[in-house]
PDB file of C-alpha atoms in Angstrom:
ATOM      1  CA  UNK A   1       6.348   1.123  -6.558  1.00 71.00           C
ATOM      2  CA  UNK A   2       3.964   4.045  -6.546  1.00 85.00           C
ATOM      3  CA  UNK A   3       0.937   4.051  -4.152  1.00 89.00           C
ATOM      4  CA  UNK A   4      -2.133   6.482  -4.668  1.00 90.00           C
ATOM      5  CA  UNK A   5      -4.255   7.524  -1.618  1.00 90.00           C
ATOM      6  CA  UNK A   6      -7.442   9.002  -1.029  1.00 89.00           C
ATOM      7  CA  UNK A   7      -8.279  10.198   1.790  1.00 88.00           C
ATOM      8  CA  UNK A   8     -11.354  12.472   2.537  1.00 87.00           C
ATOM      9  CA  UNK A   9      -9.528  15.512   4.202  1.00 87.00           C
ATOM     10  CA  UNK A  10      -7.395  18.221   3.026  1.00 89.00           C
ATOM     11  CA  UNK A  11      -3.747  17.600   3.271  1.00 89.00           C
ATOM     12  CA  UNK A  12      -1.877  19.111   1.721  1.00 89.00           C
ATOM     13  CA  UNK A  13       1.782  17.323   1.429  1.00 93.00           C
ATOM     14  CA  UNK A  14       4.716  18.927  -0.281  1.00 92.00           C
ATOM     15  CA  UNK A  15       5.676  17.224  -3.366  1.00 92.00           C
ATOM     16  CA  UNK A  16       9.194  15.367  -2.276  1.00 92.00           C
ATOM     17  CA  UNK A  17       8.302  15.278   1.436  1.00 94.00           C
ATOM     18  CA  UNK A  18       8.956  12.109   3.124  1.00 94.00           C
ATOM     19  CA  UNK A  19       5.839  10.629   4.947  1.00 94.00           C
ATOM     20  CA  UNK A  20       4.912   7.378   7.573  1.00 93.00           C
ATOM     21  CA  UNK A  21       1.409   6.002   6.143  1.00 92.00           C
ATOM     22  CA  UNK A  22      -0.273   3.543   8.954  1.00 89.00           C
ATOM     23  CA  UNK A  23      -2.897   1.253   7.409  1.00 87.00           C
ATOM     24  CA  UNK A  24      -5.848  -0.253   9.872  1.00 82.00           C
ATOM     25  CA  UNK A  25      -6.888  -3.764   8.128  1.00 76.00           C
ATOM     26  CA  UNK A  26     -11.033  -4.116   8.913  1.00 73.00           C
ATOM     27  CA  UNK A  27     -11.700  -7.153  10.676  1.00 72.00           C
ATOM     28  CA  UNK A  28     -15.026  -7.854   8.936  1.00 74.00           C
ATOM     29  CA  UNK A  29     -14.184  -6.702   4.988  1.00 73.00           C
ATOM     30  CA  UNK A  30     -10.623  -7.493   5.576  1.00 69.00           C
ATOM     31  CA  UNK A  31      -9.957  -4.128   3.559  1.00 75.00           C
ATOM     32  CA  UNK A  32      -7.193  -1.522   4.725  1.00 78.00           C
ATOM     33  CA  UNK A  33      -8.470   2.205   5.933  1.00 83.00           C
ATOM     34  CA  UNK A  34      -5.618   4.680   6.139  1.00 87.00           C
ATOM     35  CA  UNK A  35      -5.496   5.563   9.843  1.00 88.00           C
ATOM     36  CA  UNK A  36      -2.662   8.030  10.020  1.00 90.00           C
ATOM     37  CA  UNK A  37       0.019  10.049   7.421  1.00 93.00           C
ATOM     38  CA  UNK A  38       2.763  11.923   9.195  1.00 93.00           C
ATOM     39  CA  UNK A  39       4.841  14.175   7.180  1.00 93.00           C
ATOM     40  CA  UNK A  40       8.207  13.366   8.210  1.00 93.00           C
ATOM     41  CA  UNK A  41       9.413  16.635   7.073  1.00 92.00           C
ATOM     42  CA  UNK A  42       7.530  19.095   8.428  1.00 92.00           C
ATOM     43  CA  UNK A  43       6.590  16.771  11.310  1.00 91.00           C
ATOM     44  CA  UNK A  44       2.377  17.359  11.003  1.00 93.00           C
ATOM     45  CA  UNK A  45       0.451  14.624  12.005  1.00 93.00           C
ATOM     46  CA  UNK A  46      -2.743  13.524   9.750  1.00 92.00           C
ATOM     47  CA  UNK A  47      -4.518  11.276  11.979  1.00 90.00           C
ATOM     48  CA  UNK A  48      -8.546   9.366  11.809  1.00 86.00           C
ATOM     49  CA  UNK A  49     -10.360   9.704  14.817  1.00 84.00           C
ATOM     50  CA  UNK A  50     -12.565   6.668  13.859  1.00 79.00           C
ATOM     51  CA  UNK A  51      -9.565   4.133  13.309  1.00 69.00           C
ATOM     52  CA  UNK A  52     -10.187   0.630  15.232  1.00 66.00           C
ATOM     53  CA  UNK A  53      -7.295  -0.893  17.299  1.00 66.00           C
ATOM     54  CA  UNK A  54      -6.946  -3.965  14.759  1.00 67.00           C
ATOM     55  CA  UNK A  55      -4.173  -4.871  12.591  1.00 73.00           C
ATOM     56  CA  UNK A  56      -1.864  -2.397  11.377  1.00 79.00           C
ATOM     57  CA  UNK A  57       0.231  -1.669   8.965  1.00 83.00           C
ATOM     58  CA  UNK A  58       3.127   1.162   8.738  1.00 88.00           C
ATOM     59  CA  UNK A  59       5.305   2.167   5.471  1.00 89.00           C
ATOM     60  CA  UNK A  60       7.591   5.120   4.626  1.00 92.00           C
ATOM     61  CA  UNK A  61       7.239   6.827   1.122  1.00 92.00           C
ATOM     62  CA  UNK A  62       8.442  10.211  -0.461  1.00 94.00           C
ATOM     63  CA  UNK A  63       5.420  12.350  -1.731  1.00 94.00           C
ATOM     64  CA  UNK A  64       5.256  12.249  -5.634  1.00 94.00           C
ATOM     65  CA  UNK A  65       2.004  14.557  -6.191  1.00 94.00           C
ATOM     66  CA  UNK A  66      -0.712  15.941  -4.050  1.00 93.00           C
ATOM     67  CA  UNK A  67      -4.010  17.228  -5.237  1.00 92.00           C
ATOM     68  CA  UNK A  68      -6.749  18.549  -2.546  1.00 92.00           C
ATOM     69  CA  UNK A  69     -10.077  19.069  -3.721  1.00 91.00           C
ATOM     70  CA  UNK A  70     -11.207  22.329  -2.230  1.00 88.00           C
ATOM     71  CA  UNK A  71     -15.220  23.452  -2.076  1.00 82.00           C
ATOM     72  CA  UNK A  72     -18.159  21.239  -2.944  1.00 77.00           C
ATOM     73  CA  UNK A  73     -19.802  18.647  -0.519  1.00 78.00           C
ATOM     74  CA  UNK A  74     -16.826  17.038   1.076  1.00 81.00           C
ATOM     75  CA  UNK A  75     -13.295  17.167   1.173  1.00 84.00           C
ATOM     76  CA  UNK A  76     -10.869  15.049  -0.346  1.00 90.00           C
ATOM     77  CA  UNK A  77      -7.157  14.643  -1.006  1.00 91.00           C
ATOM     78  CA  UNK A  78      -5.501  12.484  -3.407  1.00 93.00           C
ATOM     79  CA  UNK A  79      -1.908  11.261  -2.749  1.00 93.00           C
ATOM     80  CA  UNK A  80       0.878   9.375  -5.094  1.00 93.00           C
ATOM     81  CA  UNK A  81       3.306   7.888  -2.846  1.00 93.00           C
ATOM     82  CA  UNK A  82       6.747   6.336  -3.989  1.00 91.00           C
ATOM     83  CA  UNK A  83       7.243   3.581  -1.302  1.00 90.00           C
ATOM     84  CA  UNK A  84      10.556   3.077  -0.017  1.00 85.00           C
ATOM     85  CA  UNK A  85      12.221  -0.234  -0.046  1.00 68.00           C
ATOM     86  CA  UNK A  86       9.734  -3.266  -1.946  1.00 53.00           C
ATOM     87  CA  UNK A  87       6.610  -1.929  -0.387  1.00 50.00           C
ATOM     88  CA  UNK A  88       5.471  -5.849   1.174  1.00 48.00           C
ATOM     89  CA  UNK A  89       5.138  -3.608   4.315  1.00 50.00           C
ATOM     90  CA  UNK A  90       2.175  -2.045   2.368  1.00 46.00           C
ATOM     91  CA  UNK A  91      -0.236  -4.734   1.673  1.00 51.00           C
ATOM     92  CA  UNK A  92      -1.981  -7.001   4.484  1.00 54.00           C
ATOM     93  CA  UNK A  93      -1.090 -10.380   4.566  1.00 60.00           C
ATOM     94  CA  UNK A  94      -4.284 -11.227   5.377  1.00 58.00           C
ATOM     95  CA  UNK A  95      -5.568  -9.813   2.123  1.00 59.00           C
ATOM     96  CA  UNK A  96      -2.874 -11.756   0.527  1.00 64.00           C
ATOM     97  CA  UNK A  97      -3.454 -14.693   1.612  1.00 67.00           C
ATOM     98  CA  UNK A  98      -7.020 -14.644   1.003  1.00 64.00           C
ATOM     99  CA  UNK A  99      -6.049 -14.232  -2.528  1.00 70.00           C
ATOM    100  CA  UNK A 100      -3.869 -17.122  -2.604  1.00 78.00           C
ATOM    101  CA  UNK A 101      -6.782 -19.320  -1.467  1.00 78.00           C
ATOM    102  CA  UNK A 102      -8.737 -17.873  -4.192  1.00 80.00           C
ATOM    103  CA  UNK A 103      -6.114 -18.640  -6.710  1.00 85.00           C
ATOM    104  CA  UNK A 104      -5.887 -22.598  -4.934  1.00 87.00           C
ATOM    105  CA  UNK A 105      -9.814 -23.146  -5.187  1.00 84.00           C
ATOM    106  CA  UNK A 106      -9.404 -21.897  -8.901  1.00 86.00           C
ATOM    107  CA  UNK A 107      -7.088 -23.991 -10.110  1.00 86.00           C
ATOM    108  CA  UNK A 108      -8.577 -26.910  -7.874  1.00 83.00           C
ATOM    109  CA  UNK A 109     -11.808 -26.185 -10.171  1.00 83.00           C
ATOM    110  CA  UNK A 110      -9.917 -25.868 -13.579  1.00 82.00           C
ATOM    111  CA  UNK A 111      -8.377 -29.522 -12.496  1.00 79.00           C
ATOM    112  CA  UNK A 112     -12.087 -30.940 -11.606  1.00 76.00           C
ATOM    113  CA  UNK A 113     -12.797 -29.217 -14.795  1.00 74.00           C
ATOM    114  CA  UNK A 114      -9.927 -31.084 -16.663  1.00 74.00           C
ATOM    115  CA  UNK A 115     -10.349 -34.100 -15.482  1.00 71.00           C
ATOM    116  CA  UNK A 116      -7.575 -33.760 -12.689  1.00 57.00           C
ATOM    117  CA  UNK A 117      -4.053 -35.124 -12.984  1.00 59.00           C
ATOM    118  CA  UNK A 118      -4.227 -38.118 -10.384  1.00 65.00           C
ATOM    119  CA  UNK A 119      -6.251 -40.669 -12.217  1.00 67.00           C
ATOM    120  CA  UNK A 120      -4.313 -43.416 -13.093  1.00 73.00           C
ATOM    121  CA  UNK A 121      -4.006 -43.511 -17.162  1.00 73.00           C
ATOM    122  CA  UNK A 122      -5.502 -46.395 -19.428  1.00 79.00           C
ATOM    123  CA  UNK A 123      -3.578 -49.454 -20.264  1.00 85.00           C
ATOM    124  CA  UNK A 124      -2.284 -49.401 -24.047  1.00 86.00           C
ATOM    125  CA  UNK A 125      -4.128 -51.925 -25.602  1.00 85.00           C
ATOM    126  CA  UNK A 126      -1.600 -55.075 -26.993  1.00 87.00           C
ATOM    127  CA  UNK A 127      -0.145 -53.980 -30.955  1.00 85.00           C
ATOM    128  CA  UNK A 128      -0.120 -56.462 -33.155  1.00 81.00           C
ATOM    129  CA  UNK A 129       1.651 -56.321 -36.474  1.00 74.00           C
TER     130      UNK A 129
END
């Protein structure tokens, strides 16, 4: 499973090189803010100086393709990452989880919507022939 970064600063990662990728989830947006890459390789050490001490996540991935943006207003790398192994370590449960509820309240609405499947159905009405 491939994983593209952006991260606004120049890093420039080998293509191949094996990296550690530490996600900070955000307490109030519940989104996920990269707070560190190390380049397992070489041993450099990207790091935010911003990062909150929340939730984190760490994954390993081997560098697929690395493109820094160089002059203009602000600086800006973009990373492909192959994750090792089936890459749950790289989404937030949190995040998952709040889209399972939003899948639960949709399909609670489609059933309102429907009708719902726990009313009781009609008697048949008696045949005659």
């Amino acid at each position: 499973m491939d994983r593209k970064l952006v991260v606004n600063a120049h890093l420039a990662i080998a293509h191949g090189h094996r990296v550690e990728v530490t996600e900070h989830v955000d307490e109030t947006t519940g989104e996920s803010l990269i707070g560190s890459v190390i380049d397992l390789d070489t041993g450099i050490r990207y790091r935010r100086v911003d990062v909150s001490r929340g939730e984190s996540i760490r994954w390993l991935g081997r560098v697929i393709d690395c493109t820094v943006a160089i002059g203009g207003p602000s600086a800006r790398t973009v990373l492909t990452v192959d994750v090792d192994g089936d890459g749950r370590g790289a989404t937030s449960a949190r995040t998952a989880l709040r889209g399972a509820d939003a899948a639960v309240d949709a399909a609670k609405a489609e059933a309102d919507r429907w009708g719902g499947g726990d009313r009781e159905p009609e008697p048949e009405p008696e045949r005659f022939w």
